[in-house]
Amino acid sequence: MSGDGPRAVTETTGTTGAGTAGASSPAPPNPNVILIWMSFLVGINQLGFGAVVPSLPLYAQSFGVTASAIGMAVGIYGLARFFIALPAGRLADGLGRRPALAIGGLISGIGNLWCAWASTYPEFLIARFVAGAGAGLIVTVGHVVLADISTPERRGRMLSIYMGSFIFAVGIGPFPGGLLAEAYGLHAPFLAFGIANLLAMLVAWFAVAETRHFASACAVSVGALPSFTDQVCLLGARIGFLLASLISFMNAAVRTGGLFAVVPIFAAAHLGLSVSQIGFAMMLGSVCGLLASYPAGALADRRGRKAVIVPTTIVSGVSMALFGLSDTYLIFVLAAILWGISSTVAGSAPTAYAADSAPPGMNAAAIGTYRAAGDAGYVIGPFALGAIVDFHGAMPALMVAAVAMTLSGIAFALYAPETFKGHARAK
């Protein structure tokens, strides 16, 4: 389906020493160094995102608005990320990866500092939108960079490390964020997030090497590329890419709508758990996910993407059902661990699949489209599952999330072709 794309990227990155394109294009300084800096950059960004989670509803409430308006403060951040995903891909192709990352850090930093200083609720919403747009630039272009520098043989491991840093930072962020809010006020996490994003801007500009020329070398080897819009349409015609994007959508929808919104409500109402107990379980799940990320990436590189994507997506669905069925804290913690491991892996392996699916020179279009699907889930998930909670309760909402996640994994198993068969079978 997309074998030519990964092989072309392999040649141009110079990691295999093969191909004429690799001889004419500069080799990356060191893909592992770029990976380390990118993981650090996205970790800073997502640590700040997690830090504002505990104080966000209370801070929004301080403006004297209704509960539905408070929900808008959450959803508008994801809406900005959705709108910026495809333009981020175009910007990465036109301006370069490194400047796009730096601009994302600057915009996100300005947005979060503005959140801390906002004097009215409409101003706060605008600031949240600005912050979300900057974060969307960082997340999308970060995936493009990893697609540029990774070969199919190492892509699963590299993206697993990156996504492990991403999800781990989100998971532990609420703890320092809560401490900051208690000590210095509800605006303090936004100030810290803004400063962290300005630091991310400096990391992007001074530490991350430009990787756009690797994708450009691929394009030279196959001739002129179609327009960015035509690239997106070409990718949309590939069933495997669409199903990987569906899993990205479901993962984001279930995370934001299920884990962040419904699970805490259910745990407090039905199990009588405190905020600290819920937070500890989720943090434990994030730690386990981080520990599992590299072995899972290695498995995706050795046995193929589907061998990882299908079971972890299904287990993610099972973990949501287990949250709903838990009647003790031990079972709740087990559900959090299952979710932490499976969702971390289910976030990285489909990204590797999407990058595999990109024809030569189309990494930015592929990752931008893939990220747009995930960010759409970020927006739709809380509203859809929240509506189910309003009309039917938390348990049915968790079961709907579980079934939808499981069905997406089954659909991928049945209809998505393998993009990389792994070392064991690629000989």
XYZ file of C-alpha atoms in Angstrom:
427
model
C 0.000 0.000 0.000
C 2.629 2.529 1.030
C 5.865 0.639 0.891
C 7.525 3.123 -1.446
C 7.096 5.962 1.039
C 8.953 4.406 3.986
C 11.723 3.068 1.743
C 12.222 6.499 0.210
C 12.412 8.087 3.636
C 14.861 5.411 4.753
C 17.160 6.257 1.866
C 17.096 9.990 2.312
C 17.673 10.055 6.051
C 20.942 8.311 5.537
C 20.443 5.878 8.414
C 20.864 2.870 6.163
C 23.554 4.281 3.905
C 21.543 3.332 0.831
C 20.168 5.236 -2.138
C 21.339 8.110 -4.265
C 19.047 10.571 -2.561
C 20.841 9.906 0.676
C 24.160 10.723 -0.979
C 22.959 14.142 -2.143
C 21.088 15.255 0.975
C 22.660 16.040 4.338
C 22.381 13.340 6.954
C 20.662 14.267 10.205
C 23.088 15.335 12.947
C 21.860 12.425 15.030
C 18.259 11.147 15.009
C 18.533 10.079 18.649
C 19.595 13.580 19.723
C 16.664 15.085 17.825
C 14.350 12.552 19.498
C 15.651 13.492 22.962
C 15.137 17.201 22.388
C 11.691 16.660 20.856
C 10.639 14.492 23.800
C 11.887 17.179 26.178
C 10.044 19.875 24.230
C 6.711 18.058 24.126
C 7.167 17.049 27.768
C 7.459 20.699 28.786
C 4.365 21.587 26.783
C 2.216 18.748 28.086
C 3.411 19.097 31.683
C 2.026 22.608 31.565
C -1.204 21.360 29.989
C -1.653 18.847 32.798
C -0.775 21.460 35.406
C -3.815 23.599 34.595
C -6.286 20.677 34.647
C -7.107 20.835 38.413
C -7.552 24.606 38.511
C -9.179 25.190 35.102
C -12.830 24.598 36.154
C -12.415 26.617 39.360
C -10.605 29.435 37.574
C -13.341 29.590 34.932
C -15.966 29.529 37.695
C -14.310 32.524 39.338
C -15.629 34.644 36.468
C -19.179 33.867 37.675
C -20.291 31.793 34.654
C -22.517 28.718 34.344
C -21.395 25.092 34.254
C -21.877 24.872 30.476
C -19.706 27.951 30.027
C -17.021 26.307 32.137
C -17.146 23.357 29.731
C -16.452 25.761 26.882
C -13.128 26.638 28.513
C -12.107 23.001 28.109
C -13.546 22.448 24.639
C -12.264 25.626 23.015
C -8.647 24.538 23.603
C -9.248 21.363 21.618
C -11.187 23.289 18.984
C -8.138 25.481 18.377
C -5.937 22.409 18.035
C -8.379 20.943 15.517
C -8.397 24.088 13.375
C -4.602 24.431 13.461
C -3.678 20.804 12.637
C -3.783 21.010 8.829
C -2.398 24.582 8.637
C 0.413 23.375 10.911
C 1.353 20.786 8.302
C 1.389 23.436 5.576
C 3.454 25.766 7.754
C 5.945 22.990 8.488
C 6.363 22.400 4.759
C 6.512 26.069 3.796
C 8.474 27.681 6.618
C 10.302 24.697 8.086
C 9.875 22.417 11.087
C 12.081 24.327 13.514
C 10.487 27.777 12.978
C 7.001 26.236 13.156
C 7.823 24.619 16.509
C 9.256 27.871 17.854
C 6.197 29.835 16.717
C 3.987 27.253 18.423
C 5.858 27.705 21.702
C 5.620 31.494 21.435
C 1.880 31.491 20.648
C 1.096 28.981 23.388
C 3.176 30.931 25.884
C 1.396 34.190 25.042
C -1.984 32.471 25.255
C -1.388 30.989 28.686
C 0.084 34.179 30.130
C -2.982 35.951 28.756
C -5.187 33.368 30.521
C -3.538 34.251 33.813
C -4.098 37.973 33.282
C -7.581 37.831 31.704
C -10.091 40.147 33.379
C -13.322 38.843 31.761
C -14.592 35.427 30.761
C -14.807 36.165 26.999
C -11.198 37.362 27.162
C -10.263 34.161 28.988
C -11.907 32.051 26.244
C -10.007 33.913 23.520
C -6.770 33.380 25.439
C -7.526 29.664 25.776
C -8.092 29.455 22.024
C -4.747 31.156 21.367
C -2.991 28.787 23.793
C -4.619 25.770 22.134
C -3.541 26.930 18.670
C 0.075 27.185 19.824
C -0.052 23.777 21.467
C -1.544 22.309 18.290
C 1.402 23.624 16.294
C 3.880 21.992 18.673
C 2.124 18.617 18.782
C 1.500 18.346 15.034
C 4.893 19.581 13.857
C 6.590 17.444 16.501
C 5.067 14.345 14.919
C 6.183 15.562 11.489
C 9.775 15.878 12.730
C 9.699 12.329 14.074
C 8.260 11.067 10.781
C 11.083 12.866 8.924
C 13.947 11.351 10.903
C 12.632 7.850 11.584
C 12.977 4.873 9.288
C 10.261 2.184 9.254
C 12.600 -0.148 11.126
C 12.872 2.276 14.075
C 9.714 4.357 13.770
C 7.671 2.438 16.326
C 10.318 2.796 19.030
C 11.011 6.467 18.333
C 7.347 7.448 18.347
C 6.706 5.360 21.448
C 9.382 7.279 23.354
C 7.945 10.571 22.119
C 4.345 9.653 22.939
C 5.401 8.147 26.261
C 6.927 11.508 27.215
C 3.768 13.246 25.994
C 1.292 11.150 27.991
C 3.495 10.847 31.082
C 3.840 14.623 31.296
C 0.067 15.080 31.010
C -0.452 12.443 33.708
C 1.863 13.949 36.327
C 1.106 17.602 35.501
C -1.964 17.911 37.769
C 0.130 17.220 40.889
C 2.532 20.200 40.643
C -0.274 22.259 39.127
C -2.474 21.633 42.141
C 0.335 22.588 44.501
C 0.930 25.831 42.606
C -2.772 26.702 42.682
C -3.012 26.059 46.421
C 0.106 28.059 47.214
C -0.175 31.029 44.854
C -3.738 31.140 43.504
C -5.710 29.667 40.631
C -3.914 31.795 38.045
C -0.460 30.452 39.004
C -0.561 27.249 36.862
C -1.341 29.367 33.787
C 1.654 31.583 34.508
C 3.847 28.514 34.910
C 2.430 26.995 31.695
C 3.135 30.220 29.807
C 6.732 30.365 31.029
C 7.186 26.665 30.200
C 6.005 27.274 26.644
C 8.430 30.138 26.200
C 11.135 27.721 27.317
C 9.834 25.236 24.734
C 10.199 27.971 22.103
C 13.882 28.369 23.002
C 14.424 24.610 22.917
C 12.790 24.415 19.477
C 14.863 27.223 18.032
C 18.257 26.474 19.533
C 18.281 22.699 20.109
C 16.082 21.016 17.472
C 17.683 20.544 14.057
C 15.726 21.366 10.893
C 14.439 18.197 9.188
C 12.363 19.579 6.288
C 15.109 18.859 3.728
C 14.824 15.111 4.384
C 11.223 15.115 3.184
C 12.158 17.430 0.302
C 14.832 14.978 -0.826
C 12.147 12.293 -0.999
C 10.027 14.542 -3.179
C 12.937 15.141 -5.572
C 13.337 11.384 -6.012
C 9.744 10.998 -7.235
C 9.178 14.326 -9.009
C 6.988 17.311 -8.172
C 4.498 16.865 -5.337
C 0.784 17.613 -5.740
C -0.701 20.524 -3.822
C -1.170 20.137 -0.080
C -4.945 19.770 -0.559
C -4.438 17.049 -3.172
C -2.040 15.280 -0.815
C -4.739 15.210 1.869
C -7.278 13.843 -0.635
C -4.802 11.164 -1.725
C -4.297 10.066 1.872
C -8.054 10.097 2.485
C -8.489 7.467 -0.203
C -6.399 4.965 1.780
C -8.534 2.798 4.053
C -5.689 1.978 6.417
C -4.847 5.647 6.939
C -8.517 6.448 7.571
C -8.801 3.671 10.152
C -5.610 4.805 11.901
C -7.116 8.300 12.021
C -10.320 6.804 13.459
C -8.308 5.221 16.268
C -6.622 8.585 16.886
C -10.084 10.171 17.082
C -11.392 7.511 19.471
C -8.308 7.616 21.688
C -8.649 11.388 22.120
C -12.444 11.300 22.543
C -12.326 8.573 25.185
C -9.382 10.193 26.992
C -10.899 13.673 27.255
C -14.549 12.658 27.465
C -14.172 9.427 29.429
C -11.032 9.572 31.543
C -10.933 13.321 32.237
C -14.669 13.973 32.594
C -16.780 10.862 33.271
C -14.398 8.647 35.275
C -13.819 11.177 38.101
C -17.569 11.777 38.405
C -18.284 8.039 38.514
C -15.473 7.320 40.985
C -16.576 10.039 43.379
C -20.291 9.206 43.208
C -20.222 5.389 43.145
C -16.980 4.520 44.939
C -16.692 7.509 47.238
C -13.103 8.160 46.153
C -11.348 11.389 46.981
C -9.660 13.600 44.404
C -6.259 12.479 45.657
C -7.186 8.791 45.301
C -8.402 9.339 41.750
C -5.315 11.370 40.901
C -2.978 8.734 42.342
C -4.587 5.967 40.263
C -4.281 8.015 37.087
C -0.688 8.947 37.864
C 0.141 5.271 38.445
C -1.403 4.436 35.083
C 0.719 7.120 33.400
C 3.907 5.754 34.974
C 3.077 2.224 33.794
C 2.328 3.589 30.331
C 5.726 5.269 30.208
C 7.454 2.021 31.217
C 5.569 0.089 28.526
C 6.112 2.586 25.721
C 9.544 1.487 24.480
C 8.921 -2.310 24.602
C 5.652 -1.767 22.721
C 7.429 0.339 20.102
C 10.064 -2.353 19.703
C 7.290 -4.918 19.216
C 5.691 -2.741 16.523
C 9.042 -2.566 14.740
C 9.614 -6.298 15.018
C 6.152 -7.776 14.458
C 4.392 -5.033 12.526
C 2.039 -2.201 13.442
C -1.194 -4.212 13.547
C 0.228 -6.656 16.089
C 0.344 -3.728 18.536
C -2.493 -1.460 17.381
C -5.292 -4.046 17.452
C -4.832 -5.562 20.946
C -3.981 -2.274 22.672
C -6.987 -0.499 21.160
C -9.259 -3.307 22.318
C -7.668 -3.295 25.789
C -8.260 0.465 25.959
C -11.949 -0.255 25.439
C -11.874 -2.993 28.078
C -10.266 -0.609 30.574
C -13.124 1.875 30.110
C -15.625 -0.911 30.809
C -13.599 -1.930 33.860
C -13.802 1.632 35.191
C -17.582 1.376 34.937
C -17.708 -2.051 36.574
C -15.261 -1.302 39.395
C -16.714 -1.668 42.875
C -13.465 -1.409 44.839
C -10.487 0.904 44.726
C -8.222 -1.993 43.721
C -10.247 -2.656 40.566
C -10.314 1.076 39.823
C -6.501 1.199 40.067
C -6.248 -1.880 37.810
C -8.458 -0.139 35.235
C -6.220 2.954 35.427
C -3.098 0.843 34.857
C -4.673 -0.962 31.884
C -5.738 2.359 30.425
C -2.322 3.963 31.017
C -0.457 1.163 29.240
C -2.864 0.567 26.382
C -3.611 4.218 25.598
C 0.075 5.142 25.529
C 0.776 2.391 23.021
C -2.465 3.036 21.129
C -1.309 6.630 20.713
C 2.121 5.839 19.246
C 1.673 2.760 17.048
C -1.149 4.300 14.940
C 1.047 7.393 14.477
C 3.790 5.143 13.125
C 1.191 3.553 10.830
C 0.078 6.993 9.582
C 3.705 7.970 8.892
C 4.260 4.662 7.075
C 1.239 5.479 4.905
C 2.667 8.784 3.697
C 3.986 8.728 0.119
C 7.475 10.246 -0.316
C 7.561 13.908 0.677
C 4.057 13.922 2.215
C 4.891 13.540 5.914
C 3.445 16.949 6.833
C 0.135 16.306 5.059
C -0.189 12.836 6.586
C 0.597 13.879 10.145
C -1.469 17.067 9.897
C -4.519 15.101 8.753
C -3.963 12.402 11.344
C -3.615 14.949 14.145
C -6.749 16.795 12.974
C -8.716 13.572 13.486
C -7.368 13.224 17.014
C -8.077 16.844 17.871
C -11.641 16.453 16.575
C -12.035 13.694 19.170
C -10.671 16.078 21.785
C -13.579 18.439 21.025
C -16.390 15.941 20.407
C -15.612 13.442 23.180
C -16.432 15.577 26.225
C -19.644 16.883 24.680
C -20.880 13.492 23.422
C -20.106 11.511 26.563
C -21.220 14.400 28.752
C -24.615 14.354 27.023
C -24.926 10.622 27.723
C -24.139 11.268 31.389
C -26.811 13.974 31.529
C -29.535 11.723 30.078
C -28.516 8.215 31.150
C -25.761 8.392 33.767
C -22.008 7.795 34.028
C -22.100 3.997 33.671
C -23.791 4.017 30.209
C -21.365 6.726 29.058
C -18.367 4.584 30.014
C -19.881 1.540 28.306
C -20.512 3.496 25.104
C -16.893 4.655 25.173
C -15.743 1.065 25.771
C -17.785 -0.374 22.899
C -16.812 2.377 20.453
C -13.110 1.968 21.257
C -13.290 -1.813 20.933
C -15.151 -1.659 17.617
C -12.537 0.688 16.154
C -9.840 -1.858 17.028
C -11.828 -4.682 15.433
C -12.411 -2.612 12.277
C -8.682 -1.946 12.037
C -7.947 -5.650 12.424
C -10.362 -6.565 9.623
C -9.757 -3.859 7.023
C -6.421 -2.087 7.537
C -3.495 -3.510 5.537
C -0.144 -3.834 7.259
C 2.288 -1.039 6.360
C 5.431 -2.544 7.862
C 5.871 -6.234 8.461
C 8.743 -5.988 10.891
C 12.234 -7.407 11.057
C 11.074 -10.947 11.621
C 9.201 -11.119 8.319
C 10.698 -8.380 6.189
C 13.715 -10.395 5.031
